[in-house]
Amino acid sequence: MGSFKSSVFILILHFLKGALSNSLIELNNNGYEGIIIAIDPSVPEDETLIQQIKDMVTQASPYLFEATGKRFYFKNVAILIPEKWNTKPDYVRPKLETFKNADVVVAEPNLPGNDDPYTEHMGKCGEKGERIYFTPDFLAGKKLAQYGPQGRVFVHEWSHLRWGVFDEYNNDQKFYLSNGKSKAVKCSADIVGKNVVNKCQGGSCVTKPCRPNKLTGLYEKECEFLPESEQTEKASIMFAQSINSVVEFCTEQNHNKEAPNLQNQRCNLRSTWEVIQDSEDFKKTTPMTTQPPEPTFSLLQIGQRIVCLVLDKSGSMLTGDRLNRLNQAGKLFLLQTVEQGSWVGMVTFDSAAHVQSELIQINDGTDRDKLIKSLPTVAAGGTSICSGLRSAFTVIRKKYSTDGSEIVLLTDGEDTTISGCFNEVKQSGAIIHTVALGPSAAKELEELSKMTGGLQTYASDQVQNNGLIDAFGALTSGNGAPSQRSIQLESKGSTFKNSQWMNGTVIVDSTVGNDTLFLVTWTTRSPQILLWDPSGKKQDGFLVDTKTKMSYLQIPGTAKVGVWKYSLQASSQTLTLTVTSRASSATLPPITVTSKINKDTGKFPSPMIVYANIRQGASPILRASVTALIESEDGNTVTLELLDNGAGADATKHDGIYSRYFTAYDTNGRYSVKVWALGGIDAARRSVIAQQSGALYIPAWIENGEIKWNPPRPEINKNDPQDKQVCFSRTTSGGSFVASDIPKAPIPDLFPPCQITDLKAKIQGGNLINLTWTAPGDDYDHGTAYKYIIRISTSILDLRDKFDDSLQVNTDDLIPQEANSEEVFVFEPENITFENGTDLFIAVQAVDKVDLKSEISNIAQVSLFIPPQLSTETPPPGDTSVPCPNININSTIPGIHILKIMWKWLGELQVSVGL
């Protein structure tokens, strides 16, 4: 028995790692296993695509192996094939692999011809990314000239995904001043090439050398650095892996620390290899002494969805009307959330398990009603979670393998024997989604979700927060087309006193409208429900279920686009409203909101980060109003406005990913996360993604002195605005997390201001320096900091490594503003030599009222450039200026003699002009 407990404990530790992502990747003896490459359901069937994926990974593995000093290679990869593709004998059913937890997605480009490979990366330096995106044309080798071999690009993107490094180029600022000279942003600096401008007009193009602006010293905006096709420099993969000689990452020795790129900005000037060396992967491996084997591949084809509900009906479910709330949430799941064609079964448990329904395929409303009637109505007895799970396995195996099946497990009770079935769960190949109801649900419950890649949620007894319905509403398929999934448009509730009204609106946008459901729940008696469509027509026909205390209306056909108005009236009870819908068309991607937190467990005083990713297909939605509601086990709620401003917790500005730090802990235990997103007049869809991490596009190569231009990137239609206005409303569950080590009230202030990551500097009128940044808060990105410390240096490394010893700028007049405001500060450097060609480096540190200090900001750079004063006057007769010495450059005078003559002449010149 002891050895079994020990093995279970090791299993739990194994699956607790990497909680930021749902990835199944494991590092085993230097080889990466469990990589999932998913082909998007919208990609037309093409068997050659599978071989192209295999070729890419096979090419990438030895390149990765050598680039990492023989440490890492790709061991095995699962290729996830869409359900609609023809079946083949070698395609098998997935286990835990789903489209939602894919590491690489192959999808059509959001803009025809825009085949940029990129990685979605929400986190900070050293934190894992979300997933890599490739297009079919890229994999087919149609973009070789622009990005290089696919295998090399895969290693570039893998470095973003696995080790959290950033790009060493900068598309927004391709050149910078150093010692008064314009230099290309590259790493290493030894990559050779030419700086040119290509100007095209009327079908003909002229290529010219770049010329510096006479006032700023910087090259013109159209200037491009074009690399030579033949190089000798080996670094760096995160600059341009497409260069043949590049086979290494930049190291501390050859890293270009001055270049204004994301790697320097996000990683404190550290090279990519330094960041990789700090990773957990690096720390637990040693270089191999033999060559690794080639990767192996498994072909998995998504099949029909198989779900079994495993529902607690123990005596504690009578507390706080939990059993009835389970029926309400279960009914929504069976009516609306679970997709047509799915197979669904049901098991209940108390001290033992009871099969309520064998697997039924949902083809119509009759099948759904049959399952709804199986929901439990009586609660009594103890809690045996493993009995319920084992019974569910049996129900599924009567018809299918448990591989890839899903179990929705809800419980409110404690169960000390739950670890007894961990091994069976792992071996089953089933995905377990857990719903913890109330404060006493088994503490080990979440381990089942973690070890199987399932969703973990928590719902409190605060009915007005609608947490249980939100949890079941989030249980859409991890596979299949987005057009099949249920989308939650609204979820809200209120507790009424006397006779009150709850009035509001729901936006049905053009991307949704099919299968739209309005659902109202109550706690004592049926309320008055009034609903009007966008034309003002009153909607009647709500079905009333007095037993379950809910009313609902299914809108026939496609709901009208526009603002729907509702009014609910009740007295002395709690009401909730939930509105769900599906995509209006299989060809128009719906606007979706996915929410998550950066980790499953949080220890005080480490903050959590809440993320919301808003997309229409691959296009980000900008300037939406996004709010998170975080609820603790005590029922206390905190509202957070999530931001896409590129500051604080938000990694990249205007990428459609909204985020914020959460520090308002009030108790140990579970916290639930819910997100509302609203798009109005200001919200817009961006056609082109604000790429934060991806392979460098090479506009041209220089071969034997001749410029060979690559096909240009696709142009956005000038008559089609890049940002298209969108109006929508969405709500979604962000899952749950568990907090620990929180002290008793009053909770001490141990939260410093967050790091400033967007510091920018520019010369303003002579020697003045203009600084701008986004204000941090007193506690990370909340509140107002107490003061700023600004320091400067002519040495970038001294400023980084000896910040406290660097020259401090007088900031007596700088009063910090509220978090997320724009700060502007202008100063003139004092007590430091600041003359033509001087590079000055600047960093900021925020301090709160209890003297907690933020991390040092990103380092900004200015280079003082004084334009040469060109004389326009004609020298007068008798000019006595010293003539240039007559030197025959073809003479055989040794070079050292020429230098002596030049120095002699310069000395004469100095005397003549009085220097």
XYZ file of N, CA and C in Angstrom, residues 85 120 162 246 314 404 423 427 451 473 488 493 556 609 660-661 811 901 905:
57
model
N -12.154 14.675 -42.418
C -11.270 14.025 -43.383
C -11.615 12.545 -43.455
N 1.904 32.346 -30.199
C 1.132 33.136 -29.236
C 1.799 33.002 -27.877
N 8.570 26.954 -25.813
C 9.050 26.125 -24.701
C 9.869 26.901 -23.681
N 23.706 30.212 -39.764
C 23.187 30.369 -38.402
C 22.728 29.026 -37.852
N -24.980 13.067 -2.893
C -24.838 12.746 -1.471
C -25.673 13.716 -0.641
N -9.975 9.235 -25.176
C -10.539 10.454 -25.740
C -11.937 10.798 -25.263
N -4.573 6.109 -10.577
C -3.896 5.291 -11.570
C -4.857 4.809 -12.646
N -4.719 5.645 -16.730
C -4.683 4.567 -17.714
C -5.914 4.562 -18.624
N -4.123 15.923 -14.301
C -3.454 14.772 -14.889
C -4.064 14.338 -16.218
N -21.617 25.594 -18.707
C -21.630 26.248 -20.012
C -20.276 26.265 -20.677
N -21.466 31.609 -24.917
C -22.244 32.308 -23.898
C -22.175 33.813 -24.148
N -26.682 37.766 -12.514
C -27.720 37.460 -11.538
C -27.860 38.589 -10.539
N -36.346 30.648 -32.560
C -36.338 29.833 -33.786
C -35.454 30.443 -34.868
N -2.287 36.043 -12.548
C -2.566 36.870 -13.728
C -3.779 36.271 -14.439
N -4.432 41.197 -16.424
C -4.269 42.032 -15.229
C -3.778 41.159 -14.074
N -3.011 41.769 -13.181
C -2.592 41.083 -11.959
C -3.765 41.017 -10.978
N 13.896 63.866 -9.525
C 12.485 63.636 -9.849
C 11.559 64.268 -8.806
N 52.195 61.764 -41.643
C 51.966 62.949 -42.469
C 50.584 63.516 -42.199
N 49.540 67.163 -40.696
C 48.628 68.097 -41.386
C 47.465 68.500 -40.497
